[in-house]
Amino acid sequence: QVNRLGRPHAVIHNAGVVSGAAVLPVNVVAPYVLTALIGRPQRVIYLSSSMHRDGRASLDGMDWTGSRVTGSYSDSKLFVTTLMEAVARLWPDVISNAVDPGWVPTRMGGSSAPDDLRLGHVTQAWLATSDDADALTSGGYWHHQRRSDPHPSVADERWQDDLLDALARHTGVPLE
């Protein structure tokens, strides 16, 4: 249905869960499938987390179905940040970025989270709409409108391809 509307200007993959068996299906599989099926929006933004730096760049034993817990929140955010970088590499006509919105006081982040909730959405909205040269650059990992270095494995093209292959096998939907 989305594709019948024409090429989207921006898609923001914002859904996420912090724990349980749904971590991989919600945080990784869903954005992958939507990215593959929605076609090529002008811009795509994936929600990551600074916790992605604690993730493991390994697909060993991952259960993408959600029937059991096999990957952590940190793993899932490393995977989705890697997906962002793969999309930036494979689709040069799409501006692909990942955002760490900060640890904000939401139901997921908890009431004691130290970041300002009012800033949680600012970078995503900026990347989706701005004509600023920085916002028009693909392959960035952002926190509060500042580019930051992601986990080193994110740039590893072999790791990117392994992740895409695993997700394509699981879903039957290739990223083309």
PDB file of C-alpha atoms in Angstrom:
ATOM      1  CA  GLN A   1       0.000   0.000   0.000  1.00  0.00           C
ATOM      2  CA  VAL A   2       2.802   2.434   0.816  1.00  0.00           C
ATOM      3  CA  ASN A   3       4.458   1.809  -2.545  1.00  0.00           C
ATOM      4  CA  ARG A   4       1.239   2.761  -4.368  1.00  0.00           C
ATOM      5  CA  LEU A   5       1.583   6.267  -2.912  1.00  0.00           C
ATOM      6  CA  GLY A   6       4.903   6.802  -4.701  1.00  0.00           C
ATOM      7  CA  ARG A   7       8.425   7.087  -3.380  1.00  0.00           C
ATOM      8  CA  PRO A   8       8.290   8.095   0.296  1.00  0.00           C
ATOM      9  CA  HIS A   9      10.304  11.108   1.321  1.00  0.00           C
ATOM     10  CA  ALA A  10      11.385   9.534   4.605  1.00  0.00           C
ATOM     11  CA  VAL A  11      10.822   6.394   6.648  1.00  0.00           C
ATOM     12  CA  ILE A  12      11.765   6.373  10.329  1.00  0.00           C
ATOM     13  CA  HIS A  13      12.096   2.934  11.916  1.00  0.00           C
ATOM     14  CA  ASN A  14      11.222   3.855  15.490  1.00  0.00           C
ATOM     15  CA  ALA A  15       9.630   0.757  17.053  1.00  0.00           C
ATOM     16  CA  GLY A  16      11.658  -1.090  19.628  1.00  0.00           C
ATOM     17  CA  VAL A  17      11.595  -3.313  22.679  1.00  0.00           C
ATOM     18  CA  VAL A  18      14.302  -3.582  25.320  1.00  0.00           C
ATOM     19  CA  SER A  19      14.033  -7.199  26.446  1.00  0.00           C
ATOM     20  CA  GLY A  20      12.443 -10.549  25.865  1.00  0.00           C
ATOM     21  CA  ALA A  21      12.051 -12.846  22.912  1.00  0.00           C
ATOM     22  CA  ALA A  22      10.645 -10.057  20.709  1.00  0.00           C
ATOM     23  CA  VAL A  23      13.924  -8.061  20.691  1.00  0.00           C
ATOM     24  CA  LEU A  24      15.229  -9.452  17.398  1.00  0.00           C
ATOM     25  CA  PRO A  25      11.908  -9.607  15.501  1.00  0.00           C
ATOM     26  CA  VAL A  26      10.891  -6.069  16.507  1.00  0.00           C
ATOM     27  CA  ASN A  27      14.251  -4.285  16.559  1.00  0.00           C
ATOM     28  CA  VAL A  28      15.897  -5.960  13.553  1.00  0.00           C
ATOM     29  CA  VAL A  29      13.616  -8.143  11.426  1.00  0.00           C
ATOM     30  CA  ALA A  30      10.798  -5.589  11.160  1.00  0.00           C
ATOM     31  CA  PRO A  31      13.008  -2.695   9.980  1.00  0.00           C
ATOM     32  CA  TYR A  32      14.782  -5.045   7.564  1.00  0.00           C
ATOM     33  CA  VAL A  33      11.525  -6.304   6.015  1.00  0.00           C
ATOM     34  CA  LEU A  34      10.031  -2.823   5.804  1.00  0.00           C
ATOM     35  CA  THR A  35      13.214  -1.490   4.226  1.00  0.00           C
ATOM     36  CA  ALA A  36      13.193  -4.285   1.640  1.00  0.00           C
ATOM     37  CA  LEU A  37       9.478  -3.995   0.838  1.00  0.00           C
ATOM     38  CA  ILE A  38       8.853  -0.240   0.914  1.00  0.00           C
ATOM     39  CA  GLY A  39      11.235   0.300  -1.945  1.00  0.00           C
ATOM     40  CA  ARG A  40      13.671   3.119  -1.797  1.00  0.00           C
ATOM     41  CA  PRO A  41      12.556   6.153   0.170  1.00  0.00           C
ATOM     42  CA  GLN A  42      14.605   9.279  -0.281  1.00  0.00           C
ATOM     43  CA  ARG A  43      15.710   8.987   3.350  1.00  0.00           C
ATOM     44  CA  VAL A  44      15.629   6.179   5.883  1.00  0.00           C
ATOM     45  CA  ILE A  45      16.376   6.580   9.581  1.00  0.00           C
ATOM     46  CA  TYR A  46      16.943   3.684  11.972  1.00  0.00           C
ATOM     47  CA  LEU A  47      16.707   4.056  15.756  1.00  0.00           C
ATOM     48  CA  SER A  48      19.831   2.751  17.398  1.00  0.00           C
ATOM     49  CA  SER A  49      21.292   3.241  20.850  1.00  0.00           C
ATOM     50  CA  SER A  50      24.659   3.934  22.398  1.00  0.00           C
ATOM     51  CA  MET A  51      24.236   0.417  23.796  1.00  0.00           C
ATOM     52  CA  HIS A  52      24.944  -0.940  20.298  1.00  0.00           C
ATOM     53  CA  ARG A  53      28.625  -0.610  21.195  1.00  0.00           C
ATOM     54  CA  ASP A  54      28.166  -3.495  23.648  1.00  0.00           C
ATOM     55  CA  GLY A  55      26.586  -5.692  20.974  1.00  0.00           C
ATOM     56  CA  ARG A  56      28.207  -8.808  19.550  1.00  0.00           C
ATOM     57  CA  ALA A  57      28.930  -8.861  15.814  1.00  0.00           C
ATOM     58  CA  SER A  58      27.970 -12.518  15.606  1.00  0.00           C
ATOM     59  CA  LEU A  59      24.977 -14.288  14.124  1.00  0.00           C
ATOM     60  CA  ASP A  60      25.731 -17.592  15.854  1.00  0.00           C
ATOM     61  CA  GLY A  61      22.578 -19.027  17.374  1.00  0.00           C
ATOM     62  CA  MET A  62      20.348 -16.030  16.627  1.00  0.00           C
ATOM     63  CA  ASP A  63      16.639 -16.910  16.571  1.00  0.00           C
ATOM     64  CA  TRP A  64      14.924 -14.294  14.440  1.00  0.00           C
ATOM     65  CA  THR A  65      11.448 -15.780  15.106  1.00  0.00           C
ATOM     66  CA  GLY A  66      11.096 -14.553  18.662  1.00  0.00           C
ATOM     67  CA  SER A  67      10.368 -17.994  20.051  1.00  0.00           C
ATOM     68  CA  ARG A  68      13.292 -17.699  22.440  1.00  0.00           C
ATOM     69  CA  VAL A  69      15.759 -15.089  23.649  1.00  0.00           C
ATOM     70  CA  THR A  70      19.022 -15.338  21.713  1.00  0.00           C
ATOM     71  CA  GLY A  71      20.105 -11.745  21.203  1.00  0.00           C
ATOM     72  CA  SER A  72      20.354  -8.836  23.601  1.00  0.00           C
ATOM     73  CA  TYR A  73      19.084  -5.307  23.131  1.00  0.00           C
ATOM     74  CA  SER A  74      22.693  -4.266  22.484  1.00  0.00           C
ATOM     75  CA  ASP A  75      23.037  -6.959  19.810  1.00  0.00           C
ATOM     76  CA  SER A  76      19.823  -5.813  18.142  1.00  0.00           C
ATOM     77  CA  LYS A  77      20.963  -2.205  18.015  1.00  0.00           C
ATOM     78  CA  LEU A  78      24.328  -3.243  16.593  1.00  0.00           C
ATOM     79  CA  PHE A  79      22.463  -5.240  13.928  1.00  0.00           C
ATOM     80  CA  VAL A  80      20.142  -2.367  13.003  1.00  0.00           C
ATOM     81  CA  THR A  81      23.065   0.083  12.872  1.00  0.00           C
ATOM     82  CA  THR A  82      24.839  -2.366  10.575  1.00  0.00           C
ATOM     83  CA  LEU A  83      21.677  -2.550   8.437  1.00  0.00           C
ATOM     84  CA  MET A  84      21.781   1.241   8.126  1.00  0.00           C
ATOM     85  CA  GLU A  85      25.356   1.150   6.888  1.00  0.00           C
ATOM     86  CA  ALA A  86      24.585  -1.650   4.419  1.00  0.00           C
ATOM     87  CA  VAL A  87      21.672   0.341   2.991  1.00  0.00           C
ATOM     88  CA  ALA A  88      23.921   3.408   2.688  1.00  0.00           C
ATOM     89  CA  ARG A  89      26.460   1.322   0.764  1.00  0.00           C
ATOM     90  CA  LEU A  90      24.050  -0.630  -1.454  1.00  0.00           C
ATOM     91  CA  TRP A  91      21.527   2.110  -2.201  1.00  0.00           C
ATOM     92  CA  PRO A  92      23.512   5.271  -3.030  1.00  0.00           C
ATOM     93  CA  ASP A  93      20.274   7.009  -4.060  1.00  0.00           C
ATOM     94  CA  VAL A  94      18.930   6.693  -0.484  1.00  0.00           C
ATOM     95  CA  ILE A  95      20.160   8.740   2.481  1.00  0.00           C
ATOM     96  CA  SER A  96      20.461   6.175   5.273  1.00  0.00           C
ATOM     97  CA  ASN A  97      21.325   7.092   8.868  1.00  0.00           C
ATOM     98  CA  ALA A  98      21.026   5.737  12.403  1.00  0.00           C
ATOM     99  CA  VAL A  99      20.168   7.746  15.490  1.00  0.00           C
ATOM    100  CA  ASP A 100      20.897   7.329  19.169  1.00  0.00           C
ATOM    101  CA  PRO A 101      18.056   9.401  20.667  1.00  0.00           C
ATOM    102  CA  GLY A 102      19.657   9.302  24.086  1.00  0.00           C
ATOM    103  CA  TRP A 103      18.470   7.621  27.236  1.00  0.00           C
ATOM    104  CA  VAL A 104      15.151   9.384  27.598  1.00  0.00           C
ATOM    105  CA  PRO A 105      12.425   8.928  30.227  1.00  0.00           C
ATOM    106  CA  THR A 106       9.875   6.785  28.419  1.00  0.00           C
ATOM    107  CA  ARG A 107       8.161   3.546  29.401  1.00  0.00           C
ATOM    108  CA  MET A 108      11.118   1.767  27.802  1.00  0.00           C
ATOM    109  CA  GLY A 109      13.839   4.079  29.147  1.00  0.00           C
ATOM    110  CA  GLY A 110      12.380   4.390  32.617  1.00  0.00           C
ATOM    111  CA  SER A 111      11.530   7.457  34.652  1.00  0.00           C
ATOM    112  CA  SER A 112      15.100   7.950  35.900  1.00  0.00           C
ATOM    113  CA  ALA A 113      16.633   8.254  32.410  1.00  0.00           C
ATOM    114  CA  PRO A 114      18.896  11.348  32.398  1.00  0.00           C
ATOM    115  CA  ASP A 115      18.339  12.765  28.864  1.00  0.00           C
ATOM    116  CA  ASP A 116      15.699  15.341  27.953  1.00  0.00           C
ATOM    117  CA  LEU A 117      12.614  13.692  26.450  1.00  0.00           C
ATOM    118  CA  ARG A 118      11.988  16.844  24.400  1.00  0.00           C
ATOM    119  CA  LEU A 119      15.250  16.188  22.511  1.00  0.00           C
ATOM    120  CA  GLY A 120      14.573  12.495  21.850  1.00  0.00           C
ATOM    121  CA  HIS A 121      12.925  13.068  18.464  1.00  0.00           C
ATOM    122  CA  VAL A 122      14.842  16.126  17.233  1.00  0.00           C
ATOM    123  CA  THR A 123      17.624  14.336  15.342  1.00  0.00           C
ATOM    124  CA  GLN A 124      15.238  11.962  13.557  1.00  0.00           C
ATOM    125  CA  ALA A 125      13.022  14.845  12.426  1.00  0.00           C
ATOM    126  CA  TRP A 126      16.074  16.839  11.311  1.00  0.00           C
ATOM    127  CA  LEU A 127      17.484  13.917   9.297  1.00  0.00           C
ATOM    128  CA  ALA A 128      14.064  13.316   7.715  1.00  0.00           C
ATOM    129  CA  THR A 129      13.417  16.909   6.655  1.00  0.00           C
ATOM    130  CA  SER A 130      16.509  19.116   6.666  1.00  0.00           C
ATOM    131  CA  ASP A 131      18.362  20.343   3.601  1.00  0.00           C
ATOM    132  CA  ASP A 132      21.454  20.893   5.767  1.00  0.00           C
ATOM    133  CA  ALA A 133      24.487  19.291   4.076  1.00  0.00           C
ATOM    134  CA  ASP A 134      25.167  17.119   7.136  1.00  0.00           C
ATOM    135  CA  ALA A 135      21.605  15.755   7.117  1.00  0.00           C
ATOM    136  CA  LEU A 136      21.954  14.906   3.426  1.00  0.00           C
ATOM    137  CA  THR A 137      25.012  12.713   4.018  1.00  0.00           C
ATOM    138  CA  SER A 138      24.342   8.975   4.123  1.00  0.00           C
ATOM    139  CA  GLY A 139      25.878   6.416   6.447  1.00  0.00           C
ATOM    140  CA  GLY A 140      25.977   8.406   9.664  1.00  0.00           C
ATOM    141  CA  TYR A 141      25.463   7.446  13.266  1.00  0.00           C
ATOM    142  CA  TRP A 142      23.973  10.444  15.082  1.00  0.00           C
ATOM    143  CA  HIS A 143      23.336  11.622  18.643  1.00  0.00           C
ATOM    144  CA  HIS A 144      21.698  15.015  19.240  1.00  0.00           C
ATOM    145  CA  GLN A 145      22.443  16.193  15.687  1.00  0.00           C
ATOM    146  CA  ARG A 146      26.124  15.328  15.982  1.00  0.00           C
ATOM    147  CA  ARG A 147      27.783  12.581  14.054  1.00  0.00           C
ATOM    148  CA  SER A 148      29.503   9.969  16.174  1.00  0.00           C
ATOM    149  CA  ASP A 149      31.554   6.850  15.508  1.00  0.00           C
ATOM    150  CA  PRO A 150      29.577   3.609  15.717  1.00  0.00           C
ATOM    151  CA  HIS A 151      30.935   0.223  16.749  1.00  0.00           C
ATOM    152  CA  PRO A 152      33.832  -0.584  14.351  1.00  0.00           C
ATOM    153  CA  SER A 153      32.111  -3.702  12.962  1.00  0.00           C
ATOM    154  CA  VAL A 154      29.336  -1.542  11.460  1.00  0.00           C
ATOM    155  CA  ALA A 155      31.704  -0.561   8.613  1.00  0.00           C
ATOM    156  CA  ASP A 156      32.740  -4.170   7.885  1.00  0.00           C
ATOM    157  CA  GLU A 157      31.169  -4.986   4.513  1.00  0.00           C
ATOM    158  CA  ARG A 158      31.492  -8.742   5.023  1.00  0.00           C
ATOM    159  CA  TRP A 159      29.645  -8.459   8.343  1.00  0.00           C
ATOM    160  CA  GLN A 160      26.986  -6.312   6.630  1.00  0.00           C
ATOM    161  CA  ASP A 161      26.547  -8.921   3.897  1.00  0.00           C
ATOM    162  CA  ASP A 162      26.390 -11.783   6.427  1.00  0.00           C
ATOM    163  CA  LEU A 163      23.649  -9.962   8.334  1.00  0.00           C
ATOM    164  CA  LEU A 164      21.677  -9.221   5.162  1.00  0.00           C
ATOM    165  CA  ASP A 165      22.030 -12.848   4.022  1.00  0.00           C
ATOM    166  CA  ALA A 166      20.785 -14.167   7.381  1.00  0.00           C
ATOM    167  CA  LEU A 167      17.793 -11.834   7.342  1.00  0.00           C
ATOM    168  CA  ALA A 168      16.959 -12.634   3.712  1.00  0.00           C
ATOM    169  CA  ARG A 169      17.094 -16.369   4.452  1.00  0.00           C
ATOM    170  CA  HIS A 170      14.875 -15.982   7.501  1.00  0.00           C
ATOM    171  CA  THR A 171      12.274 -13.705   5.889  1.00  0.00           C
ATOM    172  CA  GLY A 172      12.411 -14.853   2.266  1.00  0.00           C
ATOM    173  CA  VAL A 173      12.698 -11.153   1.378  1.00  0.00           C
ATOM    174  CA  PRO A 174      15.981 -10.063  -0.198  1.00  0.00           C
ATOM    175  CA  LEU A 175      17.233  -6.498   0.038  1.00  0.00           C
ATOM    176  CA  GLU A 176      17.735  -5.612  -3.607  1.00  0.00           C
TER     177      GLU A 176
END
